[in-house]
Coordinates of C-alpha atoms in Angstrom, one line a residue:
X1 CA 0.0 0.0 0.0
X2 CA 1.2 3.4 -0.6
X3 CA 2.3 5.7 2.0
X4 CA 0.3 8.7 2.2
X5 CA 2.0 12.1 3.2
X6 CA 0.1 13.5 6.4
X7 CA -1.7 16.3 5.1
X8 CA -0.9 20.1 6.9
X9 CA -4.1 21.5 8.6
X10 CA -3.4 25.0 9.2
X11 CA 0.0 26.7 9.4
X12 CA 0.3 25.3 12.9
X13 CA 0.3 21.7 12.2
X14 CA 2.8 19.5 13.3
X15 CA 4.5 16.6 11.8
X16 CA 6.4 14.1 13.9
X17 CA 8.6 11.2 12.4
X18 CA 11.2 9.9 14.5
X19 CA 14.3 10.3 16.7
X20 CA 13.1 10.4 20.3
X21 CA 13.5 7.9 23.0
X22 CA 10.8 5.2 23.4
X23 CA 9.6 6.3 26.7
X24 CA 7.1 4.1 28.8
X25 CA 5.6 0.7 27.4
X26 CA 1.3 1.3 26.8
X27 CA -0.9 -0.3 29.7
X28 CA -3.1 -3.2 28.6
X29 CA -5.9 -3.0 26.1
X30 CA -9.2 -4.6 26.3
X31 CA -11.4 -6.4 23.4
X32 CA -14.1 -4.2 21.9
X33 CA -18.0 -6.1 21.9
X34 CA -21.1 -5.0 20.6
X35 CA -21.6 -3.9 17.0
X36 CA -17.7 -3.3 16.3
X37 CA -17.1 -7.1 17.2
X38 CA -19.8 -7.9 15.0
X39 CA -18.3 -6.0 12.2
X40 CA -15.6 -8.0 12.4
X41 CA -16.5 -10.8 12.8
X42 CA -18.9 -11.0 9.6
X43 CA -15.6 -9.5 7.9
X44 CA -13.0 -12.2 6.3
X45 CA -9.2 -11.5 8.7
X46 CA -6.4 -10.6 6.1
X47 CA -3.7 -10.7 8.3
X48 CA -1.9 -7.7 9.6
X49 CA -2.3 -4.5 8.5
X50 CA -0.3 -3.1 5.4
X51 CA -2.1 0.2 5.4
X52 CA 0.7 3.2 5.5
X53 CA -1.5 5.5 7.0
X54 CA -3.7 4.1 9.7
X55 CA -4.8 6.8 12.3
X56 CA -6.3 7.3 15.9
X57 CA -7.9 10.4 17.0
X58 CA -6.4 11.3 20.6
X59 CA -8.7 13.8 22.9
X60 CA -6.4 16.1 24.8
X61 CA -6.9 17.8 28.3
X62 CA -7.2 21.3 26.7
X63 CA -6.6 23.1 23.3
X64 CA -2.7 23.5 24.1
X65 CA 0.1 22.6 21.5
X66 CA 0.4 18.5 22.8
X67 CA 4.4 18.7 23.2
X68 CA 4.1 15.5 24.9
X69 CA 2.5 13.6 23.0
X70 CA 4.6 14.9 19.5
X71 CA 7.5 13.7 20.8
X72 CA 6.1 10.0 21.9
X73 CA 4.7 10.0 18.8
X74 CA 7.7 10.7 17.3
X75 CA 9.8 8.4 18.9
X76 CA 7.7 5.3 17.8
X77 CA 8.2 6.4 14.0
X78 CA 4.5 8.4 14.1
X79 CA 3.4 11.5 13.6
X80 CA 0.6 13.9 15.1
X81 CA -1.4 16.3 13.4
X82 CA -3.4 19.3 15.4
X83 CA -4.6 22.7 14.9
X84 CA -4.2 25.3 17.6
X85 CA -8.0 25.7 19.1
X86 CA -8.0 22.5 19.3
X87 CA -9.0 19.9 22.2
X88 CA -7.8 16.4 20.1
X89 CA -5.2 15.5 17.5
X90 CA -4.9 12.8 15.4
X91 CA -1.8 9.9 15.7
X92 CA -0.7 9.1 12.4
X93 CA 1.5 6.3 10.6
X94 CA 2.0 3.1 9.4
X95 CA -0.2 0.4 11.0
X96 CA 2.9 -1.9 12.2
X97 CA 4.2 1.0 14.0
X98 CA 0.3 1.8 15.1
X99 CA 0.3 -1.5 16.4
X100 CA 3.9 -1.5 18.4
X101 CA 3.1 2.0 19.8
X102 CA -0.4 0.8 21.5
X103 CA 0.3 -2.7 21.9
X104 CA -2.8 -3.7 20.0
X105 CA -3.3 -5.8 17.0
X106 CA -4.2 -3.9 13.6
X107 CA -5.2 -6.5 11.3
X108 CA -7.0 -5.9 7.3
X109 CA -10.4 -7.5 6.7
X110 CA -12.8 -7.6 4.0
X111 CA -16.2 -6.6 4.8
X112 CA -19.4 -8.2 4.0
X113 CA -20.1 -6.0 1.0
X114 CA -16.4 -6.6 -0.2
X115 CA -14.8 -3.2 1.4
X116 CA -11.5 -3.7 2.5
X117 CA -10.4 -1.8 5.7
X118 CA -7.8 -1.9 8.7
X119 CA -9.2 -2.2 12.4
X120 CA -8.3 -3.4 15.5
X121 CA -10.1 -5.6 17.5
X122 CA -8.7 -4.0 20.8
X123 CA -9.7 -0.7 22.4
X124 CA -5.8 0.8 23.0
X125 CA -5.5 2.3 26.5
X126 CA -3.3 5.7 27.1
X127 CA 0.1 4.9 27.7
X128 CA 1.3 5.4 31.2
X129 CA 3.8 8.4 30.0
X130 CA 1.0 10.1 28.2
X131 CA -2.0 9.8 31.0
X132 CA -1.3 13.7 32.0
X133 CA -0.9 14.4 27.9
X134 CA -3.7 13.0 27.0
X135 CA -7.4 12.2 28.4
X136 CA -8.7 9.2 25.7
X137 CA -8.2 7.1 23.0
X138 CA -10.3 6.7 20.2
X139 CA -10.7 3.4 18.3
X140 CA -8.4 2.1 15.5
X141 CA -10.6 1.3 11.8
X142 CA -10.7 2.6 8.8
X143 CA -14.5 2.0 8.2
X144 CA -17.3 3.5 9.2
X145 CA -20.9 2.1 8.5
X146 CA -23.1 4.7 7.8
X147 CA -27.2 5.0 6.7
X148 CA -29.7 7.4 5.2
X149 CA -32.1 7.9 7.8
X150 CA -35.4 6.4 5.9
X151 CA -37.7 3.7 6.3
X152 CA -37.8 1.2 3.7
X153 CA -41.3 1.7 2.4
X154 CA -42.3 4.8 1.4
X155 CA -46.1 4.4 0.0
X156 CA -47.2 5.7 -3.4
X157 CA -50.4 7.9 -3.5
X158 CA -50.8 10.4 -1.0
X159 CA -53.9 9.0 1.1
X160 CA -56.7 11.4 2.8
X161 CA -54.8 13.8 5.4
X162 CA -51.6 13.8 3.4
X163 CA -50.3 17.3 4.5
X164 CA -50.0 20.1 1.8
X165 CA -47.7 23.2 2.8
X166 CA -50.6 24.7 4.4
X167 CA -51.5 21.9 6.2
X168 CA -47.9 21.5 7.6
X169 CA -48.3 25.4 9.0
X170 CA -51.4 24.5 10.5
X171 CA -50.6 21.2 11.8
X172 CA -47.6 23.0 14.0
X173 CA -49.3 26.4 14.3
X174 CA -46.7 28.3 12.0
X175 CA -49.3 30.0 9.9
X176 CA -49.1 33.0 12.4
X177 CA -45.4 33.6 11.5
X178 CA -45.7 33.4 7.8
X179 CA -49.1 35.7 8.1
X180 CA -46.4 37.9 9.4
X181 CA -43.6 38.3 6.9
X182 CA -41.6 35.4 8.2
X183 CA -40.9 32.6 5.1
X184 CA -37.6 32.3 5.5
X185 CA -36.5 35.4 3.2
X186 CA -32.7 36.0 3.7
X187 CA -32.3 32.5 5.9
X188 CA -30.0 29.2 4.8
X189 CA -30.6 26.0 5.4
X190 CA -28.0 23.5 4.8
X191 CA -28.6 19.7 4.0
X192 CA -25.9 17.3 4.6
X193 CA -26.6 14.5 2.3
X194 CA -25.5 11.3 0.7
X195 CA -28.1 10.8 -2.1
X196 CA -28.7 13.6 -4.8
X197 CA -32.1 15.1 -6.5
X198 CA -33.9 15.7 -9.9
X199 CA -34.4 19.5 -10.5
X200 CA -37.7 18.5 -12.2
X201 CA -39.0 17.2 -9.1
X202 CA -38.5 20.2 -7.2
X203 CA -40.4 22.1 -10.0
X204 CA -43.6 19.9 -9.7
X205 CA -43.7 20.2 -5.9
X206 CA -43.6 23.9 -6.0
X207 CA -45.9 24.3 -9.3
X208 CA -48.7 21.5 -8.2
X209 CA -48.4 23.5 -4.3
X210 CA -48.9 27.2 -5.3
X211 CA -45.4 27.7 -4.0
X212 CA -42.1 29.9 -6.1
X213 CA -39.8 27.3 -7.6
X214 CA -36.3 27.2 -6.0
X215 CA -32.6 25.5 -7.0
X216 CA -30.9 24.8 -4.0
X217 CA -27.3 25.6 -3.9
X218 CA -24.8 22.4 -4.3
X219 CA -21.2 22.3 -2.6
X220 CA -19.4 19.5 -3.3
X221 CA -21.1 18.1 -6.4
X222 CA -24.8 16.4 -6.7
X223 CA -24.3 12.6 -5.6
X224 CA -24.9 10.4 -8.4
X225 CA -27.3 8.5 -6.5
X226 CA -31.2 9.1 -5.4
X227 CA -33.5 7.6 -3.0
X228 CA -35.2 10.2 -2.7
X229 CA -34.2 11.2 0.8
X230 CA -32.8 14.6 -0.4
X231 CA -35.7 15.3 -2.1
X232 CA -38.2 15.1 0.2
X233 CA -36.0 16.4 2.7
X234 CA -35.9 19.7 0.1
X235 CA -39.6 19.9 -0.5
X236 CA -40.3 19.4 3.2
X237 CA -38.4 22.8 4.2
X238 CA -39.6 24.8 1.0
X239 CA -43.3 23.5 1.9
X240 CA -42.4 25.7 5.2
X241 CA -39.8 28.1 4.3
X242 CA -40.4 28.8 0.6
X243 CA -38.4 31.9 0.5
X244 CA -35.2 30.3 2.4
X245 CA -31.8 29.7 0.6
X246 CA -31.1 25.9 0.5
X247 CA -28.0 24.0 0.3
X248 CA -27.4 20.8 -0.1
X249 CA -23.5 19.6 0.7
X250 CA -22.3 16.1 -0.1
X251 CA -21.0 14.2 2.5
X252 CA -20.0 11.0 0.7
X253 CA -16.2 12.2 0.6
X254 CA -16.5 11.6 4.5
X255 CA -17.1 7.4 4.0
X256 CA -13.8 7.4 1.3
X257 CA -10.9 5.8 3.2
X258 CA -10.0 6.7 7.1
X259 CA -11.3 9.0 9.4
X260 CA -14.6 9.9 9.0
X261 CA -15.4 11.8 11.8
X262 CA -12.4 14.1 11.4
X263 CA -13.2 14.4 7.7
X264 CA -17.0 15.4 9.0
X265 CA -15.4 17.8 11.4
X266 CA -14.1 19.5 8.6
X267 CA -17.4 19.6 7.1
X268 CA -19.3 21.4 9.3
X269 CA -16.4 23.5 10.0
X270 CA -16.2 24.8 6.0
X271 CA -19.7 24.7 6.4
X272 CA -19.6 27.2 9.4
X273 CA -17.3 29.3 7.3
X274 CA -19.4 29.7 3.7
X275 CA -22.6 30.2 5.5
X276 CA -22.6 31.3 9.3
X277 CA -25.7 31.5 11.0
X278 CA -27.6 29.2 8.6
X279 CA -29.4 26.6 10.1
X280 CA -28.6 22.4 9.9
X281 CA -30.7 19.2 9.0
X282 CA -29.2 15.8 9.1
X283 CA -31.0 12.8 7.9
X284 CA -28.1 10.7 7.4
X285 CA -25.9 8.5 10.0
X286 CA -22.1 7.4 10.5
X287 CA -22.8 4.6 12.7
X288 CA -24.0 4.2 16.8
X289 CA -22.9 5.3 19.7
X290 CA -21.6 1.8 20.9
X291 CA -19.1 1.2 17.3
X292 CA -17.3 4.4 18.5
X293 CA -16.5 5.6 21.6
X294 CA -16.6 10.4 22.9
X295 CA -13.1 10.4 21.5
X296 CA -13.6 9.7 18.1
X297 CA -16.8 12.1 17.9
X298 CA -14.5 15.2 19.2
X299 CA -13.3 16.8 15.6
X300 CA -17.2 16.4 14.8
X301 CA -18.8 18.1 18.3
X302 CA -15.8 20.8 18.4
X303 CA -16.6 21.8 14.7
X304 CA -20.8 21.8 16.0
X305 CA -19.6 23.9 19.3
X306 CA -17.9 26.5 17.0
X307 CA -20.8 26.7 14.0
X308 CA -23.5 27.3 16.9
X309 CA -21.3 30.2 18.5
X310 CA -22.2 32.1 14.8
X311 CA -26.0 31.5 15.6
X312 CA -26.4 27.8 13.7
X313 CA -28.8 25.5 15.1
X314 CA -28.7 21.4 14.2
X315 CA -31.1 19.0 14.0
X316 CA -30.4 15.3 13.1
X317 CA -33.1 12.7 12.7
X318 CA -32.7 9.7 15.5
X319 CA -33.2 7.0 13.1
X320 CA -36.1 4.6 11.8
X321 CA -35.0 1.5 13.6
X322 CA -37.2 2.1 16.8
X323 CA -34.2 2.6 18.9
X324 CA -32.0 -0.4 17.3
X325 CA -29.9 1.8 15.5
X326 CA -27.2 -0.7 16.4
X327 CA -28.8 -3.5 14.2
X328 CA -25.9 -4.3 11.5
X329 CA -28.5 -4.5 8.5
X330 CA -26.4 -5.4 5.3
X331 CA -23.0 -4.8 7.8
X332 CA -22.6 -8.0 9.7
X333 CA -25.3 -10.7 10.8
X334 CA -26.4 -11.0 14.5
X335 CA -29.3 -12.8 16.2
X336 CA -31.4 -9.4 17.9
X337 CA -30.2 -8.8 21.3
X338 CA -29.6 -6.1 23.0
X339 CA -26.1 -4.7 21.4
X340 CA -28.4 -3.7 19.0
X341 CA -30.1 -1.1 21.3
X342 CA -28.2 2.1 20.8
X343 CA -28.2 6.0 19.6
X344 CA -27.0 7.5 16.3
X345 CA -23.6 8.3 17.3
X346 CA -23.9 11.9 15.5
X347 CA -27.3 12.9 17.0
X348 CA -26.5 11.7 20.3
X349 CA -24.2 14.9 20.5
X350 CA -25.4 16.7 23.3
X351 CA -25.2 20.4 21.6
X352 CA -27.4 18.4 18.6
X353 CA -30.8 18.7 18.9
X354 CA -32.4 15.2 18.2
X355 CA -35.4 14.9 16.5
X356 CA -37.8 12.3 16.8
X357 CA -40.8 10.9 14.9
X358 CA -44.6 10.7 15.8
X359 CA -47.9 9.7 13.7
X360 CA -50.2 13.2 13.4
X361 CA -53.5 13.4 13.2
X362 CA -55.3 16.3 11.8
X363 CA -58.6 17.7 11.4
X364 CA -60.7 18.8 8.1
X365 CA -59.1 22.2 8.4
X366 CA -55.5 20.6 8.8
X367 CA -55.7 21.9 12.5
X368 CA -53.6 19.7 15.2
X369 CA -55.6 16.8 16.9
X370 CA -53.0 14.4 18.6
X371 CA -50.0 12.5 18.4
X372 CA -48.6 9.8 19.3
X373 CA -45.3 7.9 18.9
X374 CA -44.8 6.5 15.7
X375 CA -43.7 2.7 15.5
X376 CA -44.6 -0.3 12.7
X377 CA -43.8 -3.4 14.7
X378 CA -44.6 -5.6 11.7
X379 CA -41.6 -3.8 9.8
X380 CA -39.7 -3.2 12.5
X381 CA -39.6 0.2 12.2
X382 CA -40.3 3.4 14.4
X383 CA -38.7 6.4 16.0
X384 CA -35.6 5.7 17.8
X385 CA -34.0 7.6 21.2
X386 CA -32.4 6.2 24.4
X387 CA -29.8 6.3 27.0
X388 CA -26.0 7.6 25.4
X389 CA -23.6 5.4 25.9
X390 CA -21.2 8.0 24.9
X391 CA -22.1 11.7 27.0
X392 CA -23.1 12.9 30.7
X393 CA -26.2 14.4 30.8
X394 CA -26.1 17.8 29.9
X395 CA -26.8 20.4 32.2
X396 CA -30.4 21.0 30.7
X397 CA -31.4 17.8 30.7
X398 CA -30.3 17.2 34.5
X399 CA -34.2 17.3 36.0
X400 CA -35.7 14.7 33.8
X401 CA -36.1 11.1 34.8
X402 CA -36.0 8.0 32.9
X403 CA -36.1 4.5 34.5
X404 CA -33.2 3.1 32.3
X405 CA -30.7 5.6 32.9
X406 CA -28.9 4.5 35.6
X407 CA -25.5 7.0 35.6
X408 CA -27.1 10.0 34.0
X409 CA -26.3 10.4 30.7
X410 CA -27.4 12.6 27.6
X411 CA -30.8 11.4 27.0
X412 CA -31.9 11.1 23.5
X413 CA -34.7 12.7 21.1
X414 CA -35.2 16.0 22.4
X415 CA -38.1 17.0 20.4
X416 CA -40.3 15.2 17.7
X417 CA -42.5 16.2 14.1
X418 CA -44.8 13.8 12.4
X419 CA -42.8 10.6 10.5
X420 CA -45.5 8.1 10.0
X421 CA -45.6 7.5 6.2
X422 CA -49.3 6.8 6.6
X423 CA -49.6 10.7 7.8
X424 CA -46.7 12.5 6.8
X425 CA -46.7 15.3 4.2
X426 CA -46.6 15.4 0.4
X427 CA -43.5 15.6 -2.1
X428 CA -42.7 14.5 -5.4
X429 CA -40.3 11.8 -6.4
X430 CA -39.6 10.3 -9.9
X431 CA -42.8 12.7 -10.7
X432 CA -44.8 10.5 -9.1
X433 CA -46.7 12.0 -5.8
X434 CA -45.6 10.3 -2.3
X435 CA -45.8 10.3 1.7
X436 CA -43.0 11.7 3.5
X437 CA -41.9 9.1 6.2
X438 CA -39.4 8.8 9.1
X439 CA -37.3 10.7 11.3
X440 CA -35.9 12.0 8.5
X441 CA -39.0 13.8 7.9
X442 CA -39.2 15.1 10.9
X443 CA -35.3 16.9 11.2
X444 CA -35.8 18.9 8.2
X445 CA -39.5 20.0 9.4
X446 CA -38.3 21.3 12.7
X447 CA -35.0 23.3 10.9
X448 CA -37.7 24.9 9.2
X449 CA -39.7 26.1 11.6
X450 CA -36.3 27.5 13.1
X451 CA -35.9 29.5 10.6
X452 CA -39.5 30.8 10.9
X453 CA -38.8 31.3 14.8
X454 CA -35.1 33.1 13.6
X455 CA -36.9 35.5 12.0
X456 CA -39.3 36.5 14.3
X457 CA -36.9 36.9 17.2
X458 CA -34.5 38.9 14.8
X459 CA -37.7 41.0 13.4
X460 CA -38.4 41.8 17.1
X461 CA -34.9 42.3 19.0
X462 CA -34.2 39.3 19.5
X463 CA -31.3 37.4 18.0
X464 CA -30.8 33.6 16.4
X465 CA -31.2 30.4 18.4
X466 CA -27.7 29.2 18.4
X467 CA -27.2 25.6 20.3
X468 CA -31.5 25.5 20.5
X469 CA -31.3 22.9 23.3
X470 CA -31.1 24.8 26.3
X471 CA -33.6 26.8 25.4
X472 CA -36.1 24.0 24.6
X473 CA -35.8 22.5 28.1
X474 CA -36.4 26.0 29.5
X475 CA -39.5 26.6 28.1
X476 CA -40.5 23.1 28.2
X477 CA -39.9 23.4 32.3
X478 CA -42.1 26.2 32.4
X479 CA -43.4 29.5 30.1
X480 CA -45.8 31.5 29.7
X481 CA -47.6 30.2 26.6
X482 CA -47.5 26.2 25.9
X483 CA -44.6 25.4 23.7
X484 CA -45.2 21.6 23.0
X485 CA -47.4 19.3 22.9
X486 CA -46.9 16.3 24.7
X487 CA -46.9 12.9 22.9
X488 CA -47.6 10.4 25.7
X489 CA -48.8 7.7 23.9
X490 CA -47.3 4.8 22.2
X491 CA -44.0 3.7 21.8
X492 CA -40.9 1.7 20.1
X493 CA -39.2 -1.6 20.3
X494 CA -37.4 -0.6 24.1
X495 CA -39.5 2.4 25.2
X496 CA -42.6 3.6 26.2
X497 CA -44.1 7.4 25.8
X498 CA -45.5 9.0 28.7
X499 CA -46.7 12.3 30.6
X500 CA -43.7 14.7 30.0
X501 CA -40.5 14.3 29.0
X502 CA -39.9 10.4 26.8
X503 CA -37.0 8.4 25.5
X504 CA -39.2 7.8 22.3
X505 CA -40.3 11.6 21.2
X506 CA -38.8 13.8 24.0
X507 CA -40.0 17.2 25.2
X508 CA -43.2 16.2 22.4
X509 CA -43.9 18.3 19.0
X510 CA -44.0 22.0 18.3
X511 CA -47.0 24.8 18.8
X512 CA -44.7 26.8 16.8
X513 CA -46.1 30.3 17.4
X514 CA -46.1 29.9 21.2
X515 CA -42.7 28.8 21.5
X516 CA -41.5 31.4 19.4
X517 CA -43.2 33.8 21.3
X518 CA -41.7 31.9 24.8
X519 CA -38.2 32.3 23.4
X520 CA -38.8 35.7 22.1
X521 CA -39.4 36.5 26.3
X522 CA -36.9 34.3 27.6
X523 CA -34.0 36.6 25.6
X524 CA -35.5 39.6 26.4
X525 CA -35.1 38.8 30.2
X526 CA -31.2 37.9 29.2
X527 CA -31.5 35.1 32.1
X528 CA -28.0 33.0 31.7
X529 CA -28.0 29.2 30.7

């Protein structure tokens, strides 16, 4: 295999070959279970590794240069790369030396759906000279599985209830804000995605719902591929937000080789840079929560921490697996059990708001009736949330309850929109009409109605959301005007709904005008987080 030259990042980088001592030996490793074992073991062993540029992202007690760790690095024929600002690094070098430095295995297999990739089967521990240098390890592969959000049957023919544009406003009681101005005139919202869309699609949707046509902006090149998630994920926001600039960025360049979670780091960070401010909708995945471990999400919540400072809000769908977002699918085969049980590993970020899914029920007049949570148990599918097995519960989070979280972690969705494909809302695919479904659904809906509540805080001196999450739970503890409504019935394949906060649709839905109205009070009063 060729060896790959360690690319700079920033003028500051630093590249470490060789020529130091070899310092202390590492301190005992332990063998990885759950869906990373299973991986593996569904995956034909090559023998060790002859990758020349196997890497392991290091998280670091603060955002100072990591003298110490450059020169162990550098003494066992590896080099570091890091950018001042910055909390991790990334180890990098050939996989033998990988392997001697951390005492663990690195081995080649081939994947199930022929992939070849490097990985150990070992968790590496810090090495005793390193344990003031450095605070954790991430894990050594090369692969990451990954997912568009989407249930596998979306059903053709919109049935009765089918929700137009104006019966998506209604539904959420946004027709208040765009009876005032607020349409998303000026506002971005940016689609990460890994499928591509037809231009003539867009053009029905708007013509056949009395809405402006639009082109969204593409960075990165369209994907060759469509399944239609990007598509409905575009009509969904312009059904809400038809005057809002959209952009759709390709993340397929983050699943080509190593280190996907640095390369989506750098993502959101050029992101962040070409349009600050805008506001984020994620129906995609890069794996659980229990394939990876906080370390290797770092470059990814650093670059989230940064982009919500400039006023961006995220939203990422849960997933449609009804809270087995571990199950390997196509990846590996397991008996169900529960490894499978597990977060997104992106939207389990605590600073990313997780959305969850619900089946709607409207009136004649498209006006709100009830909710509940959505879940096919035939299909296996439904909304997914849960118990990290990553984060610590975050500070606005720490009053809630949930009988299965036993050491307080980040609990998982925060909010929910409709996702039931029997009730969700109309787009166009293939020019044929159909029912947007899933989680998937739902992320995109609420990013548009954040743009909608941007606007009206901005139009009346108040200022963009930011990191949303905060102020959800605020409101959701108590406000003037009711923010949400509650979704306490139903459930998935671990979880129940109830009375209040839930594991399956969170704080519950929007009442859009109301909360926009509560967060519109809660700035004016300036009271800190």
């Amino acid at each position: 295999m060729r060896r790959r030259l360690p690319a700079l990042i920033g003028a500051s980088a630093i590249i470490v070959a060789s020529g130091l001592s070899a310092g202390c030996a590492p301190t005992s490793s332990a063998v990885i279970k759950g869906p990373f074992a299973a991986l593996l073991a569904s995956s034909t062993d090559l023998g060790p590794s002859r990758a020349g540029d196997a890497q392991l992202t290091v998280s670091l007690p603060d955002a100072t240069r990591p003298v110490a760790l450059t020169a162990w690095a550098g003494a066992r024929e590896l080099w570091v790369r890091w950018r001042p600002g910055n909390a991790w690094a990334i180890v990098e070098g050939a996989a033998y030396h990988m392997a001697r430095a951390f005492d663990v295995p690195v081995n080649d297999y081939r994947g199930r759906k022929g992939q070849v990739f490097y990985a150990s089967p070992e968790q590496p521990s810090v090495p005793a000279s390193l344990h003031d240098a450095v605070t954790g390890l991430g894990r050594i592969i090369s692969y990451t599985p990954h997912r568009t959000k989407q249930p596998d049957n979306l059903p053709l023919d919109v049935p009765k209830g089918g929700l137009t544009p104006g019966g998506l406003l209604d539904a959420y009681n946004a027709t208040p804000l765009a009876k005032e101005g607020h349409t998303g005139k000026g506002e971005t919202i940016v689609f990460f995605a890994f499928d591509g869309f037809d231009q003539r699609d867009l053009d029905k949707f708007a013509d056949t719902s009395g809405l402006p046509r639009f082109t969204p902006e593409v960075i990165g090149g369209i994907p060759d591929e469509a399944h239609g998630e990007t598509t409905m994920d575009l009509q969904v926001v312009h059904a809400i937000a038809p005057d809002a600039h959209l952009v759709v960025v390709n993340a397929l360049p983050t699943l080509v080789a190593d280190g996907a979670y640095e390369k989506i780091g750098e993502m959101f960070s050029d992101t962040d840079r070409q349009f600050p401010g805008a506001v984020w909708s994620l129906s995609i995945g890069w794996s659980c929560d229990s394939f990876v471990n906080a370390t290797d999400l770092a470059p990814v919540e650093s670059a989230l921490v940064r982009a919500q400072a400039h006023g961006t809000s995220a939203f990422d769908a849960t997933g449609d697996n009804a809270s087995l977002e571990c199950k390997g699918a196509d990846e590996w085969s397991s008996p169900p059990g529960p490894d499978d049980v597990g977060l997104d590993a992106i939207s389990s970020l605590p600073t990313m708001t997780a959305v969850g899914a619900t089946t709607l029920s409207t009136g004649p007049r498209g006006q709100w009736l009830a909710e509940y949570a959505w879940f096919d148990s035939p299909l296996s599918q439904g909304t997914s949330g849960g118990v990290s097995q990553l984060f610590a519960r975050p500070k606005w989070q720490q009053k809630l309850t949930a009988d299965r979280d036993t050491d307080r972690r980040r609990l998982s969705p925060d909010v929910a929109a409709v996702g039931d494909p029997l009730t969700g809302v109309r787009f166009i695919y293939s020019q044929n009409e159909y029912v947007g479904a899933g989680t998937s659904q739902a992320a995109p809906i609420w990013a548009a109605l954040t743009v909608l509540m941007n606007q009206y805080l901005t139009a009346n001196g108040g200022r963009q959301l930011g990191n949303i999450n905060p102020l959800l739970y605020r409101v959701a503890a108590g406000a003037d005007l009711p923010g949400f409504r509650d979704v306490s019935l139903g459930g998935n394949a671990v979880d129940l709904s109830r009375p209040g906060y839930d594991l399956v649709t969170g704080l519950g839905t929007p009442n859009t005008y109301n909360l926009a109205r509560n967060l519109l009070e809660i700035q004016s009063r300036a009271v800190p987080e």
